Coordinates of C-alpha atoms in Angstrom, one line a residue:
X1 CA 139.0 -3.7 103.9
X2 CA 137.7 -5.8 101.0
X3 CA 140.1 -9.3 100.3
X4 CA 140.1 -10.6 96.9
X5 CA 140.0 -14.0 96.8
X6 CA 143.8 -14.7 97.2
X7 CA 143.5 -17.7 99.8
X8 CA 140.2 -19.1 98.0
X9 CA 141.3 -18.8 94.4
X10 CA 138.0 -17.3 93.8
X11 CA 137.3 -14.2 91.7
X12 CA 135.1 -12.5 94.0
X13 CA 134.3 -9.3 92.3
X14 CA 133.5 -11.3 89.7
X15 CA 131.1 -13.5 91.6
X16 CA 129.6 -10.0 93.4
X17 CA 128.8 -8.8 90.1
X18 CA 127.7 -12.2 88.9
X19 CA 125.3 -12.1 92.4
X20 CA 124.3 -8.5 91.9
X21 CA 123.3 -9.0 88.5
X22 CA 119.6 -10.3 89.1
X23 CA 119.6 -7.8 92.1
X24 CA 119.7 -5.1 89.9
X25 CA 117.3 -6.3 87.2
X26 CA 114.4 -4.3 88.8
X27 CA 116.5 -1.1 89.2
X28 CA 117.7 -1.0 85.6
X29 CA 113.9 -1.8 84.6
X30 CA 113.1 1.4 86.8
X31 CA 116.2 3.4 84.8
X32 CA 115.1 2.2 81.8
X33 CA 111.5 3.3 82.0
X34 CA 112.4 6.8 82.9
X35 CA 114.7 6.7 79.8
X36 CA 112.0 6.1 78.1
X37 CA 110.0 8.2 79.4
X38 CA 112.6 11.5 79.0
X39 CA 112.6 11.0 75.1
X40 CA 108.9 11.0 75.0
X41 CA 109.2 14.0 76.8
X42 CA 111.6 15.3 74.3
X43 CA 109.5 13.9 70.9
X44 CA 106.4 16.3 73.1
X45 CA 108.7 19.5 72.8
X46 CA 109.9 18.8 69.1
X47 CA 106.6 19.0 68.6
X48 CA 105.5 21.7 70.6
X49 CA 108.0 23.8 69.2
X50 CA 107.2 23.1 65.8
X51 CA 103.6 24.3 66.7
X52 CA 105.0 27.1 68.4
X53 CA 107.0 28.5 65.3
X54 CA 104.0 27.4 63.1
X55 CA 101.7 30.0 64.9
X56 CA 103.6 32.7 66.3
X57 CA 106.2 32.8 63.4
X58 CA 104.1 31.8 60.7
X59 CA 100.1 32.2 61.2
X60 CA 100.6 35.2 63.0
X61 CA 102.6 36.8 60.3
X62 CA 100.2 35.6 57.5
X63 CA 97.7 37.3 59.1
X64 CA 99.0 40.8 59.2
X65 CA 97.1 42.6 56.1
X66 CA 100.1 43.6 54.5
X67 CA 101.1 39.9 53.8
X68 CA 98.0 38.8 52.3
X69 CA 97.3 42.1 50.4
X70 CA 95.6 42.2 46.5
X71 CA 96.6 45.8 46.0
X72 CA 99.6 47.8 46.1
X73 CA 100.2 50.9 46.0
X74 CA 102.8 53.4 45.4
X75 CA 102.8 57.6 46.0
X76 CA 104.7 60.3 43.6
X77 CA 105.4 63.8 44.0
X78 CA 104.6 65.1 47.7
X79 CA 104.9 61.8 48.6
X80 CA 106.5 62.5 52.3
X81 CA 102.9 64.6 52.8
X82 CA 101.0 61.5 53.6
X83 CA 101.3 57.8 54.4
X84 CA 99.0 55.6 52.6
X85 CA 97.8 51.9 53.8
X86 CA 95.7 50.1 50.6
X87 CA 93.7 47.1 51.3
X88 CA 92.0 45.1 49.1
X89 CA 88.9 47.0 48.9
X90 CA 90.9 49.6 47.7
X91 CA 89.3 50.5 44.4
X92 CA 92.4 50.8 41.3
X93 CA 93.4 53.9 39.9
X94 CA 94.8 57.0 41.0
X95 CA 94.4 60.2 43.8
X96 CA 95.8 63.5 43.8
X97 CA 96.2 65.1 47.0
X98 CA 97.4 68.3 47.8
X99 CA 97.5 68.7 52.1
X100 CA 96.9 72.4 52.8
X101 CA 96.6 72.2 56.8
X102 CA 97.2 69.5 59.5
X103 CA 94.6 68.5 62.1
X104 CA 96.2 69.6 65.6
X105 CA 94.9 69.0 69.3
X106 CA 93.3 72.4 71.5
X107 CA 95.7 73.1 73.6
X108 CA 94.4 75.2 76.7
X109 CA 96.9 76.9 79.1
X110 CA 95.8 78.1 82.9
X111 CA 97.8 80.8 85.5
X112 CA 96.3 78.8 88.9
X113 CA 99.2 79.9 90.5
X114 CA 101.5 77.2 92.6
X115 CA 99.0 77.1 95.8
X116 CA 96.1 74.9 96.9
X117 CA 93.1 75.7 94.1
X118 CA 90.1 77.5 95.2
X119 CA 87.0 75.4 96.5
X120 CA 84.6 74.8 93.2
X121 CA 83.9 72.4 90.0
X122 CA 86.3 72.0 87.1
X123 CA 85.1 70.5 83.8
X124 CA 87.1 68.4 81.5
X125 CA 85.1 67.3 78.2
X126 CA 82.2 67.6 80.1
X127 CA 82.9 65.2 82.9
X128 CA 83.2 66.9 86.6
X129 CA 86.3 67.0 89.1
X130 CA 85.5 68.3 92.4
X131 CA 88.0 70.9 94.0
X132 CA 87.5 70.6 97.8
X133 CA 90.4 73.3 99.1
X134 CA 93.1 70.9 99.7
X135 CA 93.9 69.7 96.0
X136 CA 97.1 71.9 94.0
X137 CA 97.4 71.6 90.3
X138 CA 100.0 68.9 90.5
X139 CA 97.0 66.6 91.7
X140 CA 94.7 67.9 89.7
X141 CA 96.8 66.8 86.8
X142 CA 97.3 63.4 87.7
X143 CA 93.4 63.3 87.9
X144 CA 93.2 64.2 84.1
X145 CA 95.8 62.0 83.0
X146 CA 94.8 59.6 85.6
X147 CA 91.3 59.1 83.9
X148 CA 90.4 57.9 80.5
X149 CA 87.1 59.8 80.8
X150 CA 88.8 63.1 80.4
X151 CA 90.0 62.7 76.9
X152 CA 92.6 64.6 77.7
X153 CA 96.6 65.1 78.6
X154 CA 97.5 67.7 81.6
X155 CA 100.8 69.2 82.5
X156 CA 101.7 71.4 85.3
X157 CA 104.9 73.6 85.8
X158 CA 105.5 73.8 89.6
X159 CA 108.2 76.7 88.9
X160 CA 105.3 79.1 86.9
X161 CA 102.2 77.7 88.3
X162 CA 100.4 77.0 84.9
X163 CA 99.0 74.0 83.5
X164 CA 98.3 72.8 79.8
X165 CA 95.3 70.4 79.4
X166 CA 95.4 68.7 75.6
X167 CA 92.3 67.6 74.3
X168 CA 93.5 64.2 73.2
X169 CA 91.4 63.8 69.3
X170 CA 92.5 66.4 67.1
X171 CA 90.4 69.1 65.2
X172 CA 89.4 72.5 66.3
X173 CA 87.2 72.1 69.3
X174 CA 85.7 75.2 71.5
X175 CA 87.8 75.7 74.8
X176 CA 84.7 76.4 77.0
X177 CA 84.0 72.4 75.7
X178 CA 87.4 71.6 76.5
X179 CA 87.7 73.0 80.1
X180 CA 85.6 74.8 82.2
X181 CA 85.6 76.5 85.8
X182 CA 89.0 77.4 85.8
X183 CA 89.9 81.3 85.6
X184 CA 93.0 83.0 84.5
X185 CA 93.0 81.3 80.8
X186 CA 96.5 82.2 79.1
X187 CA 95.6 83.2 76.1
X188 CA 98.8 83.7 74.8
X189 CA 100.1 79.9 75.3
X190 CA 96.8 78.6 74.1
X191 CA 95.7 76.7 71.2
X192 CA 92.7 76.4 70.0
X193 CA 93.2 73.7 67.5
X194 CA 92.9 73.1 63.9
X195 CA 90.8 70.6 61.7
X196 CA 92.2 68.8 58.5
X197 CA 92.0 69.7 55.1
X198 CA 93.1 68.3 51.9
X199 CA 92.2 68.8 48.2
X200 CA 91.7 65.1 46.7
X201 CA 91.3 65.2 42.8
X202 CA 90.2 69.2 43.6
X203 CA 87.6 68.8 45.9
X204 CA 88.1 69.9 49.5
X205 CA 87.5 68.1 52.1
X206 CA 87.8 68.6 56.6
X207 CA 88.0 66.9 59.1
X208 CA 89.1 67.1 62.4
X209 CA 91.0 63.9 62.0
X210 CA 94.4 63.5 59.7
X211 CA 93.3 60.5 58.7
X212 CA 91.1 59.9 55.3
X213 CA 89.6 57.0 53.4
X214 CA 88.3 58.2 50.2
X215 CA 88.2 55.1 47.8
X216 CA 89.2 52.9 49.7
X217 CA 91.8 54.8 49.7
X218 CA 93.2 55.0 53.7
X219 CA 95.6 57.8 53.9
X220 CA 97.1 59.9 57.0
X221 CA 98.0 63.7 56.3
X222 CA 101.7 63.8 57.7
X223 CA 103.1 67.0 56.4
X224 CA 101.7 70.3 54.8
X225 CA 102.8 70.9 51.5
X226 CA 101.9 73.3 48.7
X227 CA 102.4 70.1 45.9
X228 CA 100.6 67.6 45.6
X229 CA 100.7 63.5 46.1
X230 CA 99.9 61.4 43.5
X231 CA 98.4 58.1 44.9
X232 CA 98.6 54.6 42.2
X233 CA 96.9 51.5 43.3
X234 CA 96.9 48.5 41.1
X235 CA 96.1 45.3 41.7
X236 CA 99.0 42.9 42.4
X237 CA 97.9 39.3 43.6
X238 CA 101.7 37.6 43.5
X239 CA 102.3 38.4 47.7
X240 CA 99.1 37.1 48.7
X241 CA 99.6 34.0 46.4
X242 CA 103.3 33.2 47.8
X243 CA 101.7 33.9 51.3
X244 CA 99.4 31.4 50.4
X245 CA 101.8 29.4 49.0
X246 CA 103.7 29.1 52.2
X247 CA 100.9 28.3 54.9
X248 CA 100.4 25.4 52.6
X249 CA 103.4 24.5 52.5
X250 CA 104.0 25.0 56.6
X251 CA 100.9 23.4 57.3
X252 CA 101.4 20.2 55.7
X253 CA 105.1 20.4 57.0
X254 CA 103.5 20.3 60.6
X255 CA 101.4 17.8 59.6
X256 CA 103.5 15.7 58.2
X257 CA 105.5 15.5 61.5
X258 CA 102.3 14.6 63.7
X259 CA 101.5 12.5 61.4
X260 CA 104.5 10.9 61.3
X261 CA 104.9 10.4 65.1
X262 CA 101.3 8.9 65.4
X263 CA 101.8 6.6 63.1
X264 CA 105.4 5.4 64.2
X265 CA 105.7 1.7 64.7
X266 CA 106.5 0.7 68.0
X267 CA 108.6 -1.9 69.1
X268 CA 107.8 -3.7 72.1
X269 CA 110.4 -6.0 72.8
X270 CA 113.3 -3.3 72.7
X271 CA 114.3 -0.8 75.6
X272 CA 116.7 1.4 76.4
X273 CA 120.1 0.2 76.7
X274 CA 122.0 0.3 79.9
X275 CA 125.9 1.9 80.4
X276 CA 127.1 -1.5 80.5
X277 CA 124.8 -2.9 77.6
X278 CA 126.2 -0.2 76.3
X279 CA 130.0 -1.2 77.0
X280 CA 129.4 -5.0 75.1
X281 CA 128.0 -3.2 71.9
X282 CA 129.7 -1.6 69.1
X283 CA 128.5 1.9 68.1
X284 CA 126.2 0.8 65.2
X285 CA 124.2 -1.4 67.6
X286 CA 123.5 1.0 70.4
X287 CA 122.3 3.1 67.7
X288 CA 120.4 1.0 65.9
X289 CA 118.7 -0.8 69.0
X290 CA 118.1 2.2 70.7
X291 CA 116.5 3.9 67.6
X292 CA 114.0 1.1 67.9
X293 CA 113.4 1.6 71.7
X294 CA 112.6 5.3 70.5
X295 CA 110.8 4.5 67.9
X296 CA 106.5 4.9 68.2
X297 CA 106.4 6.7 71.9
X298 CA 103.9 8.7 70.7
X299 CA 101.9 6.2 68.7
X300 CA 98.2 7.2 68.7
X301 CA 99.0 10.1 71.7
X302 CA 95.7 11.4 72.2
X303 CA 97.0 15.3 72.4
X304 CA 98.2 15.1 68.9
X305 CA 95.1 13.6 67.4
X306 CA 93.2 15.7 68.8
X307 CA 95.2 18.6 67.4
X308 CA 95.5 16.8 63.7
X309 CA 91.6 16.8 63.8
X310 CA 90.9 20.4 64.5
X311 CA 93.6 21.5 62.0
X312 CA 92.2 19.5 59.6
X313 CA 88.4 20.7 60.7
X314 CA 89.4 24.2 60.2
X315 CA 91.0 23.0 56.5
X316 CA 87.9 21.4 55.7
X317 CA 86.0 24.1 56.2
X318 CA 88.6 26.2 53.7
X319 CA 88.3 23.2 51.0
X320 CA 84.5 23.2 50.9
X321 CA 84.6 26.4 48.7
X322 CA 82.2 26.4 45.4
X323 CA 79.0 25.8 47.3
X324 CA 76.1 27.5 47.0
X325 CA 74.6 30.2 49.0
X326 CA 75.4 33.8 49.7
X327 CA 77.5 33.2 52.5
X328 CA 79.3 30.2 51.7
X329 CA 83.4 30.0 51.0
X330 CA 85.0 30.8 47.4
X331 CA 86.5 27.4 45.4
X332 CA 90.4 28.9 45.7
X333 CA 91.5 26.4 43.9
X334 CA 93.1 24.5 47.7
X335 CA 92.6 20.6 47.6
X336 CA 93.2 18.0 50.2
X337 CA 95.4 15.2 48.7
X338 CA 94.9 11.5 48.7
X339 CA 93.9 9.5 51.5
X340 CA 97.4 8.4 51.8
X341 CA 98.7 11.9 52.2
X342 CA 96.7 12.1 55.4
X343 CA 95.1 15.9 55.3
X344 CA 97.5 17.7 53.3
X345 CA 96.9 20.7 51.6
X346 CA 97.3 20.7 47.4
X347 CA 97.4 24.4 45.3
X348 CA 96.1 25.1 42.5
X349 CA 97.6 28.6 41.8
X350 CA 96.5 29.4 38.7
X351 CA 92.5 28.8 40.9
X352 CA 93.5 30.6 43.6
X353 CA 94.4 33.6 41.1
X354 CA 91.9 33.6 39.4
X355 CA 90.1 33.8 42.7
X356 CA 91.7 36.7 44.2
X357 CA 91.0 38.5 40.5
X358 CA 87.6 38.1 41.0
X359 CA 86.8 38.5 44.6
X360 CA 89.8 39.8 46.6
X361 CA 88.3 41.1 49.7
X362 CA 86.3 37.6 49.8
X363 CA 89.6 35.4 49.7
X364 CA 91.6 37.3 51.9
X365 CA 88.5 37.2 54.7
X366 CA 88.3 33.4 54.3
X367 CA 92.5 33.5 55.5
X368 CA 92.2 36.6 57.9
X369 CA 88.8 37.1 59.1
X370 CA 88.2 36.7 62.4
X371 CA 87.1 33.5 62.1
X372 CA 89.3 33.0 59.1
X373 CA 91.6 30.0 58.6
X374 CA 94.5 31.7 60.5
X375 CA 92.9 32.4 63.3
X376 CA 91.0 29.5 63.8
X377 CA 94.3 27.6 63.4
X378 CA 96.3 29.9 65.7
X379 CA 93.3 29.0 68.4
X380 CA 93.6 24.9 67.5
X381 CA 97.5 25.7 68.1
X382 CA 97.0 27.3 70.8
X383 CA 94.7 24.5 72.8
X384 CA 97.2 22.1 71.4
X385 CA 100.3 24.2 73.1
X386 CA 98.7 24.2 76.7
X387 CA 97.9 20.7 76.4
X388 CA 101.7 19.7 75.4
X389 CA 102.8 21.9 78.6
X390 CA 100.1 20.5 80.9
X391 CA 101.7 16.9 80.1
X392 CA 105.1 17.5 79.2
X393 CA 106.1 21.5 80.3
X394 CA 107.2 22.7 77.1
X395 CA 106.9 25.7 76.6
X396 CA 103.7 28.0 75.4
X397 CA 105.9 30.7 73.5
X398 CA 109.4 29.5 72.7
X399 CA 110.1 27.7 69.5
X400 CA 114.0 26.7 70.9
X401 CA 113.9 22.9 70.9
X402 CA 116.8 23.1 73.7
X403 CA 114.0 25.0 75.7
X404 CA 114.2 23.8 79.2
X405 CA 111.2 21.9 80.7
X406 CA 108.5 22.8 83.3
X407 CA 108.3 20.9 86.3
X408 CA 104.7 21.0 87.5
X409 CA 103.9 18.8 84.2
X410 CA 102.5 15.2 84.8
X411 CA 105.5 13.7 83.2
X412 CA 107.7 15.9 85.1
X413 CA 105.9 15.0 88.2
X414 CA 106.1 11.0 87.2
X415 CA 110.6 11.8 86.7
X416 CA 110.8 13.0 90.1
X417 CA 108.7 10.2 91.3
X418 CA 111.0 7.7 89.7
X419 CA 114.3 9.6 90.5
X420 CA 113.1 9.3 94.1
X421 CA 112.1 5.7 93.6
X422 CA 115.9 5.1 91.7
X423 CA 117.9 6.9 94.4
X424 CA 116.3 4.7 96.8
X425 CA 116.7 1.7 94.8
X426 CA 120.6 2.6 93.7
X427 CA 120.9 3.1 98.0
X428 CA 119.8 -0.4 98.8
X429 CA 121.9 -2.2 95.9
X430 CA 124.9 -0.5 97.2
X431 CA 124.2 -1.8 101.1
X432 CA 123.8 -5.3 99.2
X433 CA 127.2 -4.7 97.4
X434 CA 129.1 -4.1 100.7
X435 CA 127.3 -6.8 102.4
X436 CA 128.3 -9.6 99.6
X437 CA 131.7 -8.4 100.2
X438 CA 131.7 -8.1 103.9
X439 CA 131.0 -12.4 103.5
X440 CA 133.6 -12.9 100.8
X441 CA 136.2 -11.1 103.5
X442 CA 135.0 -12.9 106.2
X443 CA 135.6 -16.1 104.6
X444 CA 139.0 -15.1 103.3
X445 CA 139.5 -14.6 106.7
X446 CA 138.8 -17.7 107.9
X447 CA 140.8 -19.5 104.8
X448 CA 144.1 -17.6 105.8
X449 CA 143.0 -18.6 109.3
X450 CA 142.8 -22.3 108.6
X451 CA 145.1 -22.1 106.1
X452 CA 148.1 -21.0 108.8
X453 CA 147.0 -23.1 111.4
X454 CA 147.6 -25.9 108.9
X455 CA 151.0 -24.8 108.7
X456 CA 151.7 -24.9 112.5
X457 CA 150.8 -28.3 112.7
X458 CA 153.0 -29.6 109.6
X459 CA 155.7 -28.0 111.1
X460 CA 155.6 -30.5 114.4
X461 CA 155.2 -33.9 112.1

């Protein structure tokens, strides 16, 4: 039972809090680090997610071909007889195609009966499967489908005993090619294929596939039909310039955030503010102090240079266009700004049209080749990601900045070190607590004591 200074006079919780006070200096140093440390944790995953949306949401999409395509197309009359894809070698102008037959797959259909298959050697596309007595057609078609070798799909109906192997590429192929050394062939339910074949501008042409790039020009026969498709390309450059348009913009979005944090000043001299700081400051100075305690934790971070320089590297190499030499980049009319814009990307449209105008397939290779500018960033990303999540556990893959954090980081590992080292801490200043008061008591123990044998002896004088 705690006494409260009513025979002293003294405030003791007062002078316990007044004696804790320097007690507690090193834990709230401890408290205050790990603060610290949490929001640089948190400034890591604003980043990291930011990255994450930049190459997954962004990059990736800019890559596909339809986003960064020259040509467009568009099909009239038969038009549900094919599908059409045009890419920027796609030559302008127009094809008529008529689709008089579809390519289909040989089909073959066996009566082998719902037993064990007789001893032998089957065929399938040429490559061998041993019968050794003991195998029925049920394992005989998980084989074929089992094996990519077979180039081929096989079903068998335990309730008739047949089975249907497929040849899996279309086009009329000989059955004996298909399968061999199985008897009993069912004619009847057999198919033995058909190739493609399509008039284009009145010429004929087969194939054993449905698809066809004539031009340029890649089509896939979908439907027979006794009309025919008229096919229109023309060149349209406006999606591949507002594509354009916004990885520029993006980029220098991301790198005007890493930028930003690397360059953030830091203030030495303030920390973060304890609950009871806290409690003798209005709302405006917590904020304002604790914005500078915030401000700068990633000052010069190693991770995110490194990550500013191979972005830029890869942008560099995009911005040395209008060189000479065969294989060197096209001027498209893309500009780094001034020194104090640190790397970011300027447009000139009416360049880069003029560009994609002349050399299409060129411009869209220097974004999507495959070692074009979005792939070499989405690798730089990438590098940058597992980084971020080797230090801090964000995340490789989620762009949510509420994501919750990996563990097995080094920052997460050096929080739990100083939660241990706080709990431990916070355990010892609370023994100390009690202990202070445990003296306080006993003294007011020994005041009351003093104090009422005092009174015995006044009342005998």
């Amino acid at each position: 039972m705690r006494l409260s200074g009513l025979a002293s006079g003294l405030d003791v919780d007062a002078m316990v809090k007044e004696l804790m006070k320097a007690k507690r200096a090193t834990y709230d140093k401890v408290v205050k680090q790990k603060t610290q440390l949490e929001w640089k944790r948190e400034d890591y995953r604003t980043i990291s997610s930011k990255i994450v949306d930049f190459r997954n949401n962004k990059l990736a999409n800019y890559n596909l071909s339809n986003a960064i395509n020259a040509k467009t197309s568009n099909v009239s009359g038969a038009a549900n007889s094919i599908r059409i894809n045009a890419t920027n070698s796609t030559a302008s102008g127009s094809l008529e195609v008529k689709v008089e037959q579809l390519a289909t797959n040989t089909r073959e259909v066996f009566d082998i009966g719902t037993g064990n298959l007789a001893v032998g050697e089957v065929q399938i596309n040429g490559e061998s499967i041993t019968l050794d007595g003991d195998m029925n057609g049920a394992q005989l078609a998980k084989i074929i489908n089992g094996n990519s070798k077979y180039k081929a799909t096989a079903l068998y109906n335990e309730q008739t005993g047949q089975i249907s192997i497929t040849a899996k590429e279309s086009g009329a192929i000989d059955s004996a090619m298909l399968v061999s050394g199985i008897a009993n062939r069912n004619a009847a339910a057999s198919d033995p294929g058909k190739t493609a074949v399509v008039h284009i501008n009145g010429m004929r042409y087969e194939q054993n596939s449905n698809r066809f790039v004539i031009n340029g020009v890649d089509f896939t026969a979908v439907d027979e039909s006794d009309n025919s498709a008229t096919i229109s390309v023309t060149k349209d450059t406006t999606k591949t310039v507002d594509t354009i348009k916004a990885f520029i913009s993006e980029y220098n979005s991301l790198i005007s955030l890493v930028n930003g944090e690397l360059s953030e000043e830091k203030f030495r001299n303030y920390m973060p503010l304890t609950t009871d700081e806290k409690s003798a400051l209005s709302e405006k100075e917590v904020e304002l102090l604790e914005s500078k305690a915030r401000s700068g934790l990633l000052r010069r971070d190693t991770t995110l240079t490194k990550l500013i320089s191979d972005l830029r590297s890869t942008a560099t190499a995009l911005v040395g266009g209008a060189q000479t030499g065969e294989n060197s980049y096209l001027s498209v009319g893309i500009t780094t700004g001034s020194y104090t814009e640190k790397g970011k990307l300027v447009l000139d449209e009416e360049k880069l049209r003029s560009a994609l105008d002349s050399n299409p397939e060129e411009v869209t290779a220097l974004f999507t080749g495959s070692n074009g500018v979005f792939r070499s960033m989405m690798d730089s990303s990438m590098s940058a990601l597992k980084d971020l999540n080797k230090i801090a556990g964000t995340s490789l893959t989620s762009s949510d900045t509420a994501f919750t954090f990996m563990h097995n980081s080094t920052i997460g590992e050096q929080l739990k070190s100083m939660e241990s080292r706080e709990s431990q801490m916070l355990t010892r200043l609370n023994m100390m607590e009690i202990q202070y008061y445990k003296q306080f008591t006993a003294m007011e123990k020994a005041i009351n004591k003093f104090n009422s044998q005092s009174s015995s002896l006044s009342s005998f004088m």
